[in-house]
PDB file of C-alpha atoms in Angstrom:
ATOM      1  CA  UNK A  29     108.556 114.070 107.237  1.00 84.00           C
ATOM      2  CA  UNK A  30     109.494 113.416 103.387  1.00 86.00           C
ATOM      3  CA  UNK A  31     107.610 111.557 100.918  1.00 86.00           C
ATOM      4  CA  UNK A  32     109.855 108.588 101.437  1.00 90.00           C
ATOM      5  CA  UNK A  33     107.425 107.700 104.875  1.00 92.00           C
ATOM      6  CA  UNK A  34     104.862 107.290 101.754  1.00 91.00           C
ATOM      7  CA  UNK A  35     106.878 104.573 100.440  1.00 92.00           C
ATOM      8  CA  UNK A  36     108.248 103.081 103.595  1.00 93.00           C
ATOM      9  CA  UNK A  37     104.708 102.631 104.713  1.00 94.00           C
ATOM     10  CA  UNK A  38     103.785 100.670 101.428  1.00 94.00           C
ATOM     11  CA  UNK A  39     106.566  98.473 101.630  1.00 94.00           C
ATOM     12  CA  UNK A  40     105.255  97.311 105.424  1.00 93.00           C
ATOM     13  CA  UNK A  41     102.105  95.630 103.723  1.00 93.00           C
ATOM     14  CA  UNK A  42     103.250  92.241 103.129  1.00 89.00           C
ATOM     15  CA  UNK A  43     106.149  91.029 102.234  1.00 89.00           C
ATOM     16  CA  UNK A  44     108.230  93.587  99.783  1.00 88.00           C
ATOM     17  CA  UNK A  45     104.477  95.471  99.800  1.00 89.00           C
ATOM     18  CA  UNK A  46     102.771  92.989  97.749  1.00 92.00           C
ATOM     19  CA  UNK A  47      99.418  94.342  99.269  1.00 92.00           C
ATOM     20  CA  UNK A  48      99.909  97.925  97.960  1.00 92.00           C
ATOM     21  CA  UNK A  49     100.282  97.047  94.781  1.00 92.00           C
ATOM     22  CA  UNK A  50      96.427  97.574  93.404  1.00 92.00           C
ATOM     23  CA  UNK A  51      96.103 101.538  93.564  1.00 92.00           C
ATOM     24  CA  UNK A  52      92.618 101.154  93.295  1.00 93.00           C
ATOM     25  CA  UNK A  53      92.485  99.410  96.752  1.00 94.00           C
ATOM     26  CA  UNK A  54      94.740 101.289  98.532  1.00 95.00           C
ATOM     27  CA  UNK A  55      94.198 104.795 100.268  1.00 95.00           C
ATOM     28  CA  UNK A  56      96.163 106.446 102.872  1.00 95.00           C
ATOM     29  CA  UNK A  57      94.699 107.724 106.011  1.00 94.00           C
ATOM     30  CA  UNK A  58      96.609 110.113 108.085  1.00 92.00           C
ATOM     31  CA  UNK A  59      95.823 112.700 110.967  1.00 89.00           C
ATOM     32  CA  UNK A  60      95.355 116.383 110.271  1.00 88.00           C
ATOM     33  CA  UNK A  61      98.414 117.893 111.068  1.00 88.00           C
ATOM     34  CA  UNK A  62     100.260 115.102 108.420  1.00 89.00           C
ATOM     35  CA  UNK A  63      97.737 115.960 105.944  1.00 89.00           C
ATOM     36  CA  UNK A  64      98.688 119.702 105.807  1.00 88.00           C
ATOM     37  CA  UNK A  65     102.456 119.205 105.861  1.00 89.00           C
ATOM     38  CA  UNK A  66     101.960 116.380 102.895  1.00 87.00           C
ATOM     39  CA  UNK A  67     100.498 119.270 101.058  1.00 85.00           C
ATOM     40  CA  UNK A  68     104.002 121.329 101.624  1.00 84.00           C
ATOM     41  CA  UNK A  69     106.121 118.395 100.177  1.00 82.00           C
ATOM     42  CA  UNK A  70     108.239 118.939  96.975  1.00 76.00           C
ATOM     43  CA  UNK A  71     106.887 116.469  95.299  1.00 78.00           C
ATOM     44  CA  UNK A  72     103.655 117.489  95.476  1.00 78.00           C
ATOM     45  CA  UNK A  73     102.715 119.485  92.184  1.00 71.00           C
ATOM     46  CA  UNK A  74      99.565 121.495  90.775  1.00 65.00           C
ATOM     47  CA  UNK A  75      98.387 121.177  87.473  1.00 62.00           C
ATOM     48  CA  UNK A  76      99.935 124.154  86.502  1.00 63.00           C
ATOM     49  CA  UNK A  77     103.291 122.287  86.368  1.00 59.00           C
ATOM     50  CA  UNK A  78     102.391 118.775  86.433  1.00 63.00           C
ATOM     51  CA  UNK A  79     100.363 116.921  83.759  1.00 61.00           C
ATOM     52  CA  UNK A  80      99.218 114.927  86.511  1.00 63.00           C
ATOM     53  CA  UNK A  81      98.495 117.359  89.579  1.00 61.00           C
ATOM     54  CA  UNK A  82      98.012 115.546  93.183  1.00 70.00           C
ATOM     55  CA  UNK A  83      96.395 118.853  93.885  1.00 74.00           C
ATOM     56  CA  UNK A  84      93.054 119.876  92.824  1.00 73.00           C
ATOM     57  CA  UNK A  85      91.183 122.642  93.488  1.00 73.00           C
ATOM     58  CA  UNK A  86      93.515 122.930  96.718  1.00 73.00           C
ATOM     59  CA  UNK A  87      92.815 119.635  97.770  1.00 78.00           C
ATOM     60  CA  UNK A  88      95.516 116.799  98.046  1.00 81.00           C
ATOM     61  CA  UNK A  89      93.815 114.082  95.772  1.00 79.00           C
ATOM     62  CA  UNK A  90      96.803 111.131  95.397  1.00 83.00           C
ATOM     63  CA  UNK A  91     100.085 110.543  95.766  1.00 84.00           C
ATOM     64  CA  UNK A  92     101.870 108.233  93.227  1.00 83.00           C
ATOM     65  CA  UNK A  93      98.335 107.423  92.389  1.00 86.00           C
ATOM     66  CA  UNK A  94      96.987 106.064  95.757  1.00 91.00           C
ATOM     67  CA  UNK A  95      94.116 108.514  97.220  1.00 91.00           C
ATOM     68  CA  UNK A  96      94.965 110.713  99.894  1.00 91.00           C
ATOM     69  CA  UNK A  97      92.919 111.181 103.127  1.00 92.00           C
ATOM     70  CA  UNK A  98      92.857 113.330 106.026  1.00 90.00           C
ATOM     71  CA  UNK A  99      91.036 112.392 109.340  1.00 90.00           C
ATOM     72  CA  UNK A 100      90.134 114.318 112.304  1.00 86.00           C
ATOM     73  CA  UNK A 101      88.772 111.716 113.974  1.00 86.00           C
ATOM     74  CA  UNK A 102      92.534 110.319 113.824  1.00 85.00           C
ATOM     75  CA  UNK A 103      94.522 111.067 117.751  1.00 83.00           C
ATOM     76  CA  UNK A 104      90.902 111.791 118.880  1.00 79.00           C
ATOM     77  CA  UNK A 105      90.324 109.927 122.365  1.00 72.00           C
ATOM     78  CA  UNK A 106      87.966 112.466 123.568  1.00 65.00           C
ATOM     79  CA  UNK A 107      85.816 115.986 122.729  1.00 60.00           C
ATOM     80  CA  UNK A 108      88.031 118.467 124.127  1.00 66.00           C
ATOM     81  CA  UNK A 109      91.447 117.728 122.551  1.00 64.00           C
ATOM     82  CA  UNK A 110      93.579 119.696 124.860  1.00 67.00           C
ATOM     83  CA  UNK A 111      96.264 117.511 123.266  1.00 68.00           C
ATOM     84  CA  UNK A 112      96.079 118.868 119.958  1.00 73.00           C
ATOM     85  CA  UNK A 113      95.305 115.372 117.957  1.00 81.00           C
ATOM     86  CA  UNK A 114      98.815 114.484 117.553  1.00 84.00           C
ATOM     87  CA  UNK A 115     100.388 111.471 119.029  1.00 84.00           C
ATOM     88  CA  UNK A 116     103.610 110.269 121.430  1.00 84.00           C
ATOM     89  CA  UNK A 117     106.348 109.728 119.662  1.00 83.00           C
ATOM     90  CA  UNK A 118     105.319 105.697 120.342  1.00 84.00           C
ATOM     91  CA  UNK A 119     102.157 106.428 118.111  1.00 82.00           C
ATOM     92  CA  UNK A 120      99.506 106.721 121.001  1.00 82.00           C
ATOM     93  CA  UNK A 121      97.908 110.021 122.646  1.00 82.00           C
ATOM     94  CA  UNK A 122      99.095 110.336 125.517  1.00 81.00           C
ATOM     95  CA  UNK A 123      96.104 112.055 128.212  1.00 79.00           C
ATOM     96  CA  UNK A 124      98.221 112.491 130.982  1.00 81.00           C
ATOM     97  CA  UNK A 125     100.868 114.557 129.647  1.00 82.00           C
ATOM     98  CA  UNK A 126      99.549 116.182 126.706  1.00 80.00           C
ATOM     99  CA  UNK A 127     103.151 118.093 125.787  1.00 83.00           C
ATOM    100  CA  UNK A 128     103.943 114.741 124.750  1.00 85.00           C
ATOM    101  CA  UNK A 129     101.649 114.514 121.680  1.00 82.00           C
ATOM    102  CA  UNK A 130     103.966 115.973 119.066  1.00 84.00           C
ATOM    103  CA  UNK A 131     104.199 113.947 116.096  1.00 87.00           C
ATOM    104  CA  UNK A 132     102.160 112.618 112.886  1.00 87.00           C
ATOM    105  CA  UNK A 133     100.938 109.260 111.918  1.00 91.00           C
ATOM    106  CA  UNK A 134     100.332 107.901 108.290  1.00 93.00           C
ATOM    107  CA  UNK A 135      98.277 104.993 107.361  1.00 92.00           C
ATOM    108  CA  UNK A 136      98.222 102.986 104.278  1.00 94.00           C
ATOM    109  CA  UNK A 137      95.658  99.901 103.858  1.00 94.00           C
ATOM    110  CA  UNK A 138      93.677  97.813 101.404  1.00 94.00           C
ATOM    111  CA  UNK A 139      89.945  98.527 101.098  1.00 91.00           C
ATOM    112  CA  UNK A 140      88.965  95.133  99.911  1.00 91.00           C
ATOM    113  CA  UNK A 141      91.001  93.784 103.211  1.00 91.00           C
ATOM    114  CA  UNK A 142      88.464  94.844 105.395  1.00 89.00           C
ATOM    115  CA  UNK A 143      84.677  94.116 106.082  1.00 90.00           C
ATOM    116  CA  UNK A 144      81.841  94.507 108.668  1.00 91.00           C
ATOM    117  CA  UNK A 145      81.254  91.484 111.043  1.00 90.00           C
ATOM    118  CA  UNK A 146      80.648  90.500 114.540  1.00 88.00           C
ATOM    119  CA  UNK A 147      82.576  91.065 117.233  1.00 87.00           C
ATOM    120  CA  UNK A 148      79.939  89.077 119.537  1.00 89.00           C
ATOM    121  CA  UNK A 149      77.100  87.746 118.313  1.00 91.00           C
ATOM    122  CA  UNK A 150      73.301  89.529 119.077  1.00 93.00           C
ATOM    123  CA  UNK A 151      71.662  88.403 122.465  1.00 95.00           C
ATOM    124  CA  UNK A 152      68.318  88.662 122.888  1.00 95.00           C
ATOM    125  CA  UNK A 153      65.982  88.727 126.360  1.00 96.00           C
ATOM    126  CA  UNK A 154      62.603  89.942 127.350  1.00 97.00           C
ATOM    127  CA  UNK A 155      61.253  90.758 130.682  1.00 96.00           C
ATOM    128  CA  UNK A 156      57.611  91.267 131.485  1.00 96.00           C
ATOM    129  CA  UNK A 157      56.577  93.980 132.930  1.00 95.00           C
ATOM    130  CA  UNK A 158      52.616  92.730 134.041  1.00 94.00           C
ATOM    131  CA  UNK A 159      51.695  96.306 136.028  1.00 94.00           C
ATOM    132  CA  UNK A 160      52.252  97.890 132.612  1.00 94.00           C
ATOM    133  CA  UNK A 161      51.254  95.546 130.299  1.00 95.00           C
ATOM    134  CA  UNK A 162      54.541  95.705 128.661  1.00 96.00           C
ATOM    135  CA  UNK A 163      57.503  93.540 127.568  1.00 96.00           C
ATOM    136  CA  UNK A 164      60.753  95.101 127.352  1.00 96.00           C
ATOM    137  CA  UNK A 165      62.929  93.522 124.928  1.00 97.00           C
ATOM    138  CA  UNK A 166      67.203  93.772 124.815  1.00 97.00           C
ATOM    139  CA  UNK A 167      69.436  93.144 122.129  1.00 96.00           C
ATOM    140  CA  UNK A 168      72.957  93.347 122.270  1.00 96.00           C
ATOM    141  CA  UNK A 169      76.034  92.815 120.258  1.00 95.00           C
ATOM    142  CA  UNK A 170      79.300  93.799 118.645  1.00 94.00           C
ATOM    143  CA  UNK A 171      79.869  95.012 114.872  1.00 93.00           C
ATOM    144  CA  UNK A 172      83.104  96.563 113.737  1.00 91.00           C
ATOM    145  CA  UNK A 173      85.387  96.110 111.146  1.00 88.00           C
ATOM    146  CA  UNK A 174      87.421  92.899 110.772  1.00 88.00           C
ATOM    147  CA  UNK A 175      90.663  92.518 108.435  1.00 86.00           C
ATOM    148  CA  UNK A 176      91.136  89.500 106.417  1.00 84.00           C
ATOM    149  CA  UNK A 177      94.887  89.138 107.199  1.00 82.00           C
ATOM    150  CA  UNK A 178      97.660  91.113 109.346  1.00 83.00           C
ATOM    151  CA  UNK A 179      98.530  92.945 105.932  1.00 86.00           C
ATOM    152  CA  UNK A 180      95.641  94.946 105.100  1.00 87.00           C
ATOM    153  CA  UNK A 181      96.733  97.530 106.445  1.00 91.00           C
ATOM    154  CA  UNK A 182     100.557  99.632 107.917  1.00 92.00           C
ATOM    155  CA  UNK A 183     101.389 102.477 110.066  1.00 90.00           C
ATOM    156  CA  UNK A 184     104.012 105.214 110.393  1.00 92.00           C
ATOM    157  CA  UNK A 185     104.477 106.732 113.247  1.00 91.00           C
ATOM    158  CA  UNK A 186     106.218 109.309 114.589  1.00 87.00           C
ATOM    159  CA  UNK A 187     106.277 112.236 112.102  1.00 89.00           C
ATOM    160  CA  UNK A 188     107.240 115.142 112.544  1.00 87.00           C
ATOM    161  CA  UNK A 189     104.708 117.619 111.684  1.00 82.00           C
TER     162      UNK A 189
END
């Protein structure tokens, strides 16, 4: 992993990384394991020897002024991580054989690219329950978040952490 997988991951949102431009809009996600080998990186300086210091108070803050994030909800597919929340080299956990999760994924996307909507719309019904005087009432639907175009966000995979 080298801080060039910062900058090949920009370039992936939209063509020549026209997407990535607005540093106010774009963050980078990434999984644990990532997160504490970005902190190792030579670029990476403290304010002790860097006007601008991407570490504060021992926390990675930005990197060539995008904002820097760590997840460790990231590889997660279930409570008991026996696989360590990494991923296959393809960018998936793999359950089955957990030796396989070895590497580190970085993500880069656009804040204002994104928004909550409807995945299905809310159903409603009511039954009547006359014994008990009651009427039980069900509602269902889908909300998650929806991207405005297939550039909002990119993904490197594969890391070696």
């Amino acid at each position: 992993m080298s801080e060039n997988d910062y900058v090949e991951t920009l370039k992936l949102m939209g063509l020549g990384g026209k997407n990535a431009l607005d540093k106010a809009q774009v963050a980078f996600v990434m999984d644990l394991y990532t997160y504490w080998k970005s902190k190792q990186l030579a670029v990476v300086k403290t304010g002790d020897v860097f006007s601008a210091p991407q570490i504060e108070g021992g926390e990675l803050v930005k990197l060539w002024g995008y904002a820097v994030y760590g997840s460790a909800h990231m590889h997660r597919a279930n409570q008991d991580a026996i696989y360590g929340l990494k991923a296959n080299s393809a960018g998936k956990v793999d359950l089955d054989t957990p030796a396989n999760n070895t590497t580190g994924s970085l993500v880069a996307f656009r804040r204002d690219q994104w928004m909550l909507g409807y995945k299905r719309q809310m159903t409603f019904e009511t039954t009547r329950y006359a014994n008990a005087d009651a009427t039980e009432i069900v509602a269902l639907m889908r909300v998650g978040l929806i991207n405005h175009d297939n550039e909002a966000s990119a993904i490197t995979y594969g890391l070696v952490v």
